[in-house]
XYZ file of C-alpha atoms in Angstrom:
462
model
C -0.648 0.068 -0.397
C 2.508 2.079 0.788
C 4.866 1.452 -2.628
C 1.150 2.589 -4.623
C 1.299 5.544 -2.206
C 4.399 6.850 -2.941
C 3.920 5.961 -6.709
C 0.671 8.114 -7.314
C 2.777 10.938 -5.363
C 5.633 10.424 -7.610
C 2.781 10.561 -10.211
C 1.086 13.622 -9.357
C 4.810 15.291 -8.911
C 6.059 14.527 -12.417
C 3.231 15.948 -13.551
C 3.394 18.898 -11.614
C 6.601 19.595 -12.737
C 5.907 18.735 -16.615
C 2.618 21.479 -16.514
C 4.740 23.924 -15.159
C 7.647 23.221 -17.882
C 4.928 23.163 -20.526
C 3.596 27.009 -19.392
C 7.789 27.937 -18.524
C 8.062 27.215 -22.559
C 4.345 29.015 -24.158
C 5.756 32.046 -21.627
C 8.983 31.736 -24.042
C 6.989 31.568 -27.187
C 4.818 34.500 -26.428
C 7.946 36.938 -25.292
C 9.766 35.951 -28.435
C 5.840 36.020 -30.363
C 4.961 39.404 -28.937
C 2.352 37.943 -26.722
C 2.934 39.593 -24.504
C -0.244 40.498 -21.243
C -0.823 36.275 -22.120
C 3.489 35.500 -21.193
C 3.023 37.897 -17.988
C 0.031 36.633 -16.580
C 1.842 32.798 -17.163
C 4.754 34.012 -15.052
C 2.490 35.471 -12.102
C 1.085 32.711 -12.021
C 4.212 30.354 -12.427
C 5.416 32.596 -9.679
C 3.000 30.894 -7.045
C 3.240 27.842 -8.044
C 7.099 27.434 -8.162
C 7.030 29.913 -4.658
C 9.414 32.513 -5.730
C 11.193 33.413 -3.072
C 9.763 31.494 -0.707
C 12.730 28.019 -1.626
C 12.516 24.851 0.857
C 15.760 22.757 1.921
C 14.234 19.613 1.249
C 12.404 19.965 -2.236
C 13.120 18.610 -5.462
C 15.894 19.664 -7.659
C 14.438 19.490 -10.297
C 11.977 22.740 -8.795
C 15.874 25.023 -9.010
C 15.695 24.241 -12.663
C 12.374 25.628 -12.711
C 13.076 28.505 -11.025
C 15.957 29.284 -13.040
C 13.859 29.359 -15.974
C 11.365 30.728 -14.508
C 14.068 34.461 -13.521
C 15.144 33.815 -16.892
C 12.525 34.495 -18.925
C 11.101 36.495 -16.134
C 14.648 38.560 -17.647
C 13.573 37.894 -21.459
C 9.945 39.310 -21.260
C 12.054 42.921 -19.203
C 15.003 43.303 -21.484
C 11.850 43.435 -24.531
C 9.219 44.941 -22.885
C 12.197 48.437 -21.086
C 13.121 48.323 -25.315
C 9.369 48.635 -26.622
C 9.171 51.640 -24.452
C 12.302 53.606 -24.971
C 10.990 52.553 -28.738
C 7.422 54.114 -27.687
C 8.574 57.042 -25.891
C 11.039 58.996 -27.401
C 12.997 62.173 -26.096
C 14.274 64.927 -29.472
C 16.446 66.762 -26.932
C 17.701 68.997 -30.045
C 13.930 69.614 -30.632
C 12.572 70.310 -27.148
C 10.566 66.944 -28.075
C 9.025 64.253 -26.746
C 7.701 61.356 -29.656
C 4.882 59.176 -28.146
C 4.585 55.847 -31.219
C 1.478 53.722 -29.871
C 1.926 51.599 -33.050
C 5.475 49.509 -31.791
C 7.534 46.681 -33.279
C 10.244 45.005 -32.681
C 12.103 41.202 -33.649
C 10.004 41.630 -36.437
C 7.433 41.653 -35.254
C 4.851 44.228 -36.454
C 1.790 45.485 -34.575
C 2.588 45.737 -30.651
C 0.543 48.109 -28.724
C 1.988 51.110 -26.526
C -1.084 49.890 -24.726
C -0.334 46.341 -24.097
C 3.933 46.905 -23.172
C 2.706 49.310 -20.179
C -0.290 46.457 -19.356
C 2.491 43.769 -19.267
C 4.472 45.711 -17.524
C 1.914 46.138 -14.437
C 1.357 41.820 -14.938
C 4.380 41.097 -14.282
C 4.785 44.103 -11.641
C 7.310 46.822 -12.831
C 5.810 49.156 -14.029
C 7.588 51.503 -11.437
C 10.650 50.209 -13.273
C 9.366 50.826 -16.426
C 8.862 54.192 -15.900
C 10.877 55.612 -14.274
C 13.178 56.042 -16.716
C 10.086 58.267 -18.614
C 10.195 59.930 -15.001
C 13.413 61.069 -15.233
C 13.353 62.888 -18.793
C 9.869 64.391 -18.255
C 11.274 65.931 -15.376
C 14.574 66.807 -17.264
C 13.592 68.246 -21.102
C 10.393 69.211 -19.839
C 9.180 70.610 -15.740
C 12.735 71.838 -15.307
C 11.927 74.372 -18.114
C 9.151 75.567 -17.662
C 10.103 75.765 -13.638
C 13.849 76.716 -13.241
C 14.179 79.266 -16.062
C 13.502 82.658 -16.711
C 12.452 82.632 -20.265
C 8.654 81.572 -20.276
C 8.019 78.741 -22.258
C 4.583 77.703 -24.713
C 3.232 74.453 -24.238
C 2.370 72.310 -27.578
C 0.511 68.877 -28.226
C 0.416 67.346 -31.704
C -1.970 64.482 -31.970
C -1.114 62.481 -35.260
C -4.075 59.984 -36.652
C -3.359 57.818 -39.099
C -5.368 54.549 -40.439
C -5.458 52.556 -37.880
C -6.329 55.229 -35.463
C -3.781 57.282 -33.102
C -0.155 57.418 -33.897
C 1.316 59.350 -32.547
C 1.193 62.396 -29.833
C 3.956 65.061 -29.606
C 4.390 66.996 -26.252
C 6.418 70.383 -27.704
C 8.334 72.958 -25.633
C 9.075 76.310 -26.994
C 9.387 80.254 -25.340
C 6.504 82.142 -26.269
C 6.858 85.214 -28.483
C 4.808 87.274 -26.341
C 6.135 86.957 -23.098
C 9.187 88.665 -21.699
C 12.292 87.445 -19.788
C 12.781 87.761 -16.045
C 8.784 88.091 -16.142
C 7.582 84.448 -15.256
C 4.757 84.505 -12.853
C 2.855 81.738 -11.123
C 0.388 81.514 -13.346
C 2.327 80.506 -16.859
C 4.809 78.078 -14.757
C 1.863 76.078 -12.629
C -0.531 75.740 -16.367
C 2.571 74.892 -18.357
C 2.810 71.917 -15.465
C -0.187 71.774 -15.664
C 0.047 71.064 -19.985
C 2.844 68.963 -19.279
C 1.034 66.869 -16.471
C -2.064 66.231 -18.848
C -0.139 65.028 -21.819
C 1.084 62.733 -19.349
C -1.784 60.986 -18.209
C -4.349 61.602 -21.843
C -0.991 59.767 -23.698
C 1.422 57.705 -22.235
C -0.604 56.576 -19.451
C -4.220 56.316 -20.917
C -5.893 58.010 -18.132
C -5.740 54.819 -16.929
C -5.288 55.972 -12.359
C -3.129 52.983 -11.078
C -0.338 54.403 -14.549
C -1.255 57.483 -13.782
C -0.502 57.582 -10.167
C 2.250 55.264 -10.484
C 4.057 58.748 -12.977
C 2.705 61.037 -9.999
C 4.003 59.074 -7.086
C 8.182 59.121 -9.320
C 6.843 62.573 -10.244
C 5.492 65.585 -7.611
C 8.318 65.099 -5.520
C 11.004 66.331 -7.440
C 8.392 68.767 -9.340
C 6.851 70.240 -6.351
C 10.667 70.806 -4.821
C 11.533 71.945 -7.635
C 8.980 75.167 -7.929
C 9.441 76.121 -4.367
C 12.470 76.457 -4.920
C 12.825 78.312 -7.838
C 9.078 79.887 -8.189
C 7.543 80.016 -4.177
C 10.830 80.506 -2.110
C 11.013 84.018 -3.799
C 8.064 85.662 -3.797
C 7.861 85.183 -0.143
C 6.411 88.320 1.131
C 8.708 90.043 3.974
C 5.974 92.333 4.948
C 3.396 90.572 6.768
C 0.997 93.046 4.638
C 1.912 91.483 1.659
C 0.821 87.742 2.075
C -2.562 88.674 0.819
C -0.408 88.375 -2.591
C 1.271 85.798 -2.181
C -1.579 83.539 -0.905
C -3.574 84.684 -4.610
C -0.875 82.801 -5.806
C -0.767 79.555 -3.795
C -4.337 79.517 -5.746
C -2.585 78.393 -8.408
C -1.135 75.316 -8.092
C -4.047 73.431 -9.225
C -3.601 71.013 -7.070
C -7.316 70.363 -7.066
C -6.606 69.971 -11.276
C -3.795 67.292 -10.093
C -5.784 65.469 -7.869
C -8.237 64.828 -10.137
C -6.859 63.569 -12.593
C -4.911 61.321 -9.356
C -1.988 62.609 -10.783
C -1.837 62.777 -6.946
C -3.733 61.470 -4.211
C -7.075 62.822 -2.848
C -6.694 61.659 0.504
C -2.186 61.384 1.650
C -1.677 65.325 2.867
C 1.764 64.859 2.607
C 1.621 65.327 -1.191
C -0.065 67.861 -0.983
C 3.240 69.743 -1.051
C 2.408 73.130 -1.756
C -0.644 74.067 0.061
C 1.178 72.994 2.479
C 4.365 75.132 1.503
C 1.854 77.516 2.145
C -0.070 76.853 5.278
C 3.744 76.655 7.391
C 4.624 80.643 4.931
C 0.859 81.682 6.942
C 2.119 80.447 10.457
C 5.525 81.998 10.201
C 3.211 85.633 10.606
C 0.874 84.849 11.930
C 4.128 83.843 15.139
C 6.499 86.611 14.701
C 2.797 88.902 14.982
C 2.661 87.370 18.420
C 6.524 88.409 18.738
C 6.257 91.420 17.820
C 2.917 92.616 20.479
C 4.751 90.700 23.189
C 8.395 91.898 22.658
C 6.712 95.850 22.181
C 5.008 94.977 26.593
C 8.174 93.279 27.258
C 10.019 96.334 26.579
C 7.936 99.274 27.383
C 7.659 96.979 31.213
C 11.892 96.677 31.577
C 11.868 100.407 29.926
C 10.003 101.352 33.590
C 11.606 98.596 35.563
C 14.959 98.302 37.205
C 15.959 95.034 38.604
C 19.271 95.442 40.042
C 18.374 93.586 42.998
C 19.726 90.512 42.800
C 17.299 87.823 43.130
C 20.277 84.857 43.558
C 19.722 81.952 45.885
C 22.367 82.506 48.666
C 23.836 79.317 50.313
C 23.593 78.388 54.085
C 27.930 78.805 52.916
C 27.570 82.623 52.177
C 27.796 81.761 47.774
C 25.434 81.687 46.243
C 23.370 79.317 43.681
C 25.891 79.021 40.558
C 22.627 77.291 37.728
C 21.028 81.578 38.050
C 20.440 83.723 34.595
C 21.498 86.350 36.761
C 25.407 85.189 37.017
C 27.139 85.265 33.902
C 30.731 83.833 34.100
C 33.463 86.739 32.371
C 35.349 85.322 29.659
C 39.086 85.857 30.073
C 38.690 86.672 33.761
C 38.168 83.864 36.435
C 36.410 85.602 38.103
C 32.190 86.026 38.251
C 29.556 88.948 37.825
C 25.974 90.092 38.713
C 23.842 91.548 36.440
C 20.486 93.625 36.563
C 17.669 91.396 36.262
C 16.758 93.620 33.996
C 19.277 93.409 31.080
C 19.298 89.847 30.995
C 15.476 90.716 29.704
C 17.004 92.899 26.888
C 19.413 90.851 26.101
C 16.696 88.137 25.216
C 14.553 89.844 23.643
C 17.064 91.177 20.784
C 18.401 87.942 20.426
C 14.524 87.018 19.550
C 14.840 90.783 17.758
C 17.947 89.925 15.299
C 16.925 85.873 14.934
C 13.691 87.553 12.799
C 13.655 90.710 11.772
C 15.975 90.855 8.245
C 15.922 94.207 7.826
C 16.313 95.387 11.565
C 18.961 98.662 10.902
C 22.788 97.828 10.238
C 25.080 100.052 13.105
C 22.683 98.735 15.619
C 23.465 95.150 15.377
C 26.855 95.361 15.517
C 27.048 97.178 18.218
C 25.028 94.571 20.018
C 26.480 92.039 18.153
C 29.856 92.625 20.074
C 27.960 92.411 23.771
C 27.753 88.464 22.731
C 30.827 88.493 20.647
C 32.582 86.120 24.369
C 31.628 83.195 23.444
C 31.971 83.933 20.348
C 35.566 83.733 20.533
C 35.972 81.179 23.677
C 34.602 78.648 20.560
C 36.640 79.558 17.983
C 39.587 79.047 21.238
C 38.636 75.903 21.607
C 38.574 74.617 18.344
C 41.733 76.016 17.667
C 43.591 74.353 21.241
C 42.023 70.880 19.497
C 43.688 71.391 15.938
C 46.592 72.549 17.888
C 46.611 68.557 20.015
C 45.576 66.882 16.995
C 48.383 68.405 15.433
C 50.541 67.355 18.364
C 49.423 63.761 18.872
C 50.546 62.987 14.809
C 53.802 64.267 15.760
C 54.124 62.174 18.198
C 52.983 59.456 16.917
C 54.709 59.519 13.457
C 57.705 59.488 16.103
C 56.716 56.647 17.584
C 56.089 54.860 14.568
C 59.858 56.011 13.591
C 61.103 53.469 16.283
C 59.117 50.015 14.564
C 57.423 48.784 17.372
C 60.543 49.346 20.123
C 60.985 45.338 19.428
C 64.912 43.545 19.004
C 66.540 47.295 21.107
C 69.034 44.807 21.732
C 70.366 44.849 18.310
C 72.486 48.367 17.642
C 70.387 48.943 15.156
C 67.177 49.368 16.019
C 67.983 50.160 19.349
C 69.323 53.546 17.856
C 65.985 53.508 15.630
C 64.409 53.655 19.061
C 66.390 55.923 21.006
C 65.927 58.668 18.478
C 62.264 58.123 18.747
C 62.239 58.337 22.374
C 64.261 61.997 21.648
C 61.861 63.304 19.294
C 59.201 62.310 21.322
C 60.712 64.550 24.608
C 61.825 67.138 22.574
C 58.497 67.574 20.993
C 56.294 67.738 24.840
C 59.778 69.945 25.721
C 58.894 72.320 22.476
C 54.946 72.230 23.674
C 54.850 72.464 27.057
C 56.935 76.321 26.790
C 54.218 77.429 23.848
C 50.955 75.834 26.291
C 52.049 76.644 30.267
C 52.510 80.883 29.559
C 48.656 80.793 26.869
C 46.655 78.344 29.057
C 44.910 78.519 32.145
C 46.271 76.030 34.696
C 42.930 73.282 34.100
C 43.115 73.472 30.624
C 46.763 72.409 30.728
C 46.696 70.328 32.268
C 43.442 68.864 30.142
C 45.351 69.058 26.956
C 48.805 67.824 28.176
C 47.028 64.271 29.066
C 44.957 64.285 26.589
C 48.305 64.221 24.749
C 50.502 61.922 26.812
C 46.943 59.635 26.936
C 47.981 58.975 22.581
C 51.430 59.006 23.190
C 51.557 56.065 26.280
C 48.869 53.813 24.383
C 50.630 54.196 20.997
C 53.219 53.433 22.492
C 51.877 50.207 24.654
C 50.066 49.142 21.507
């Protein structure tokens, strides 16, 4: 009974393997004959049957061979679809034009439709990959000139209809004769972008929702970034009174038109990039207005109030708490001093004002900034000292490296190398001590020398 059962199972396995093999052969023949949708559907079905990507250790070797055949067939159909796509959507940069051919032929196979190519790509699961190159070239040769360059352009579309229906569609951009260079406005940019997207929607994506959506995912982040960086960010007003004019420009962005064509998602707020930018500008002006109002009342209060009484808590031992904002470190001396509470608050307001008022008088700005230059000098000094320490450590490592690891010092040659290396180390350290000791504060000098010596000893120990 067991032998009969095993024979039946083996027979079933052989039938399945033969079926897979025949279907793979049929898919390969379909690719060669131009029946691309049939071949794509067969590959999709066989992917599940052969458990591509879900291999098991204990399975017949023939499954591995069938998977290899499946991968070869997939590579073949991918290559053919990519070549057909390049033939169907042709970019001609010299003429600022893209030609979309709807009736294609390859390797002697006539009458392959561009729609069929896209459908086969979607079935196989390589639609993103297939449209990525087209999307890149659309951005480079069409969207970028419309958005980035100062000369306005007009977008023209041409459709050729033959005996078998629409045979070709062309999109071309050229300088507009009615506009002057440098006078590009938002409406011109947006209308150009919308015209290009409509061409993609109608002539390349065939008004197919999923294909248009795929194209939008590949291009919209870059299109919106171009619009923001090369146009919107340059027309953001400095004065809140001009915010209304800016919002009128934003109203022309036509994100609603893109949503209607399903070029961008209606539910994903992250794709409302232009709208979000405008809202951020509004929030910025509202926040700035609030800061101006609060700043006025705080400055008025400071003018009528002198807080020279020290509010620093006194400790039991007679000292004062070190965490008070009124206790200020003096950069060039070791002591501390107490400043007026009013002066401290005034400096905070000055700093806030300098952050958001680009038109603050330069003369006042220079005087105010001088008051707060000391921390910058301190930071500069720390950076210079750190570079000095690293340079000294580098020189010491070079000197120690000449000792060849202090090995075989019983030999005269190695002994001389080691001795010379140690002499160099001592000379460098002595020179550093002579330079640093008079200039640095004791604690800074100690920390710097410790860092240098630690590097020396760790290098020698290794």
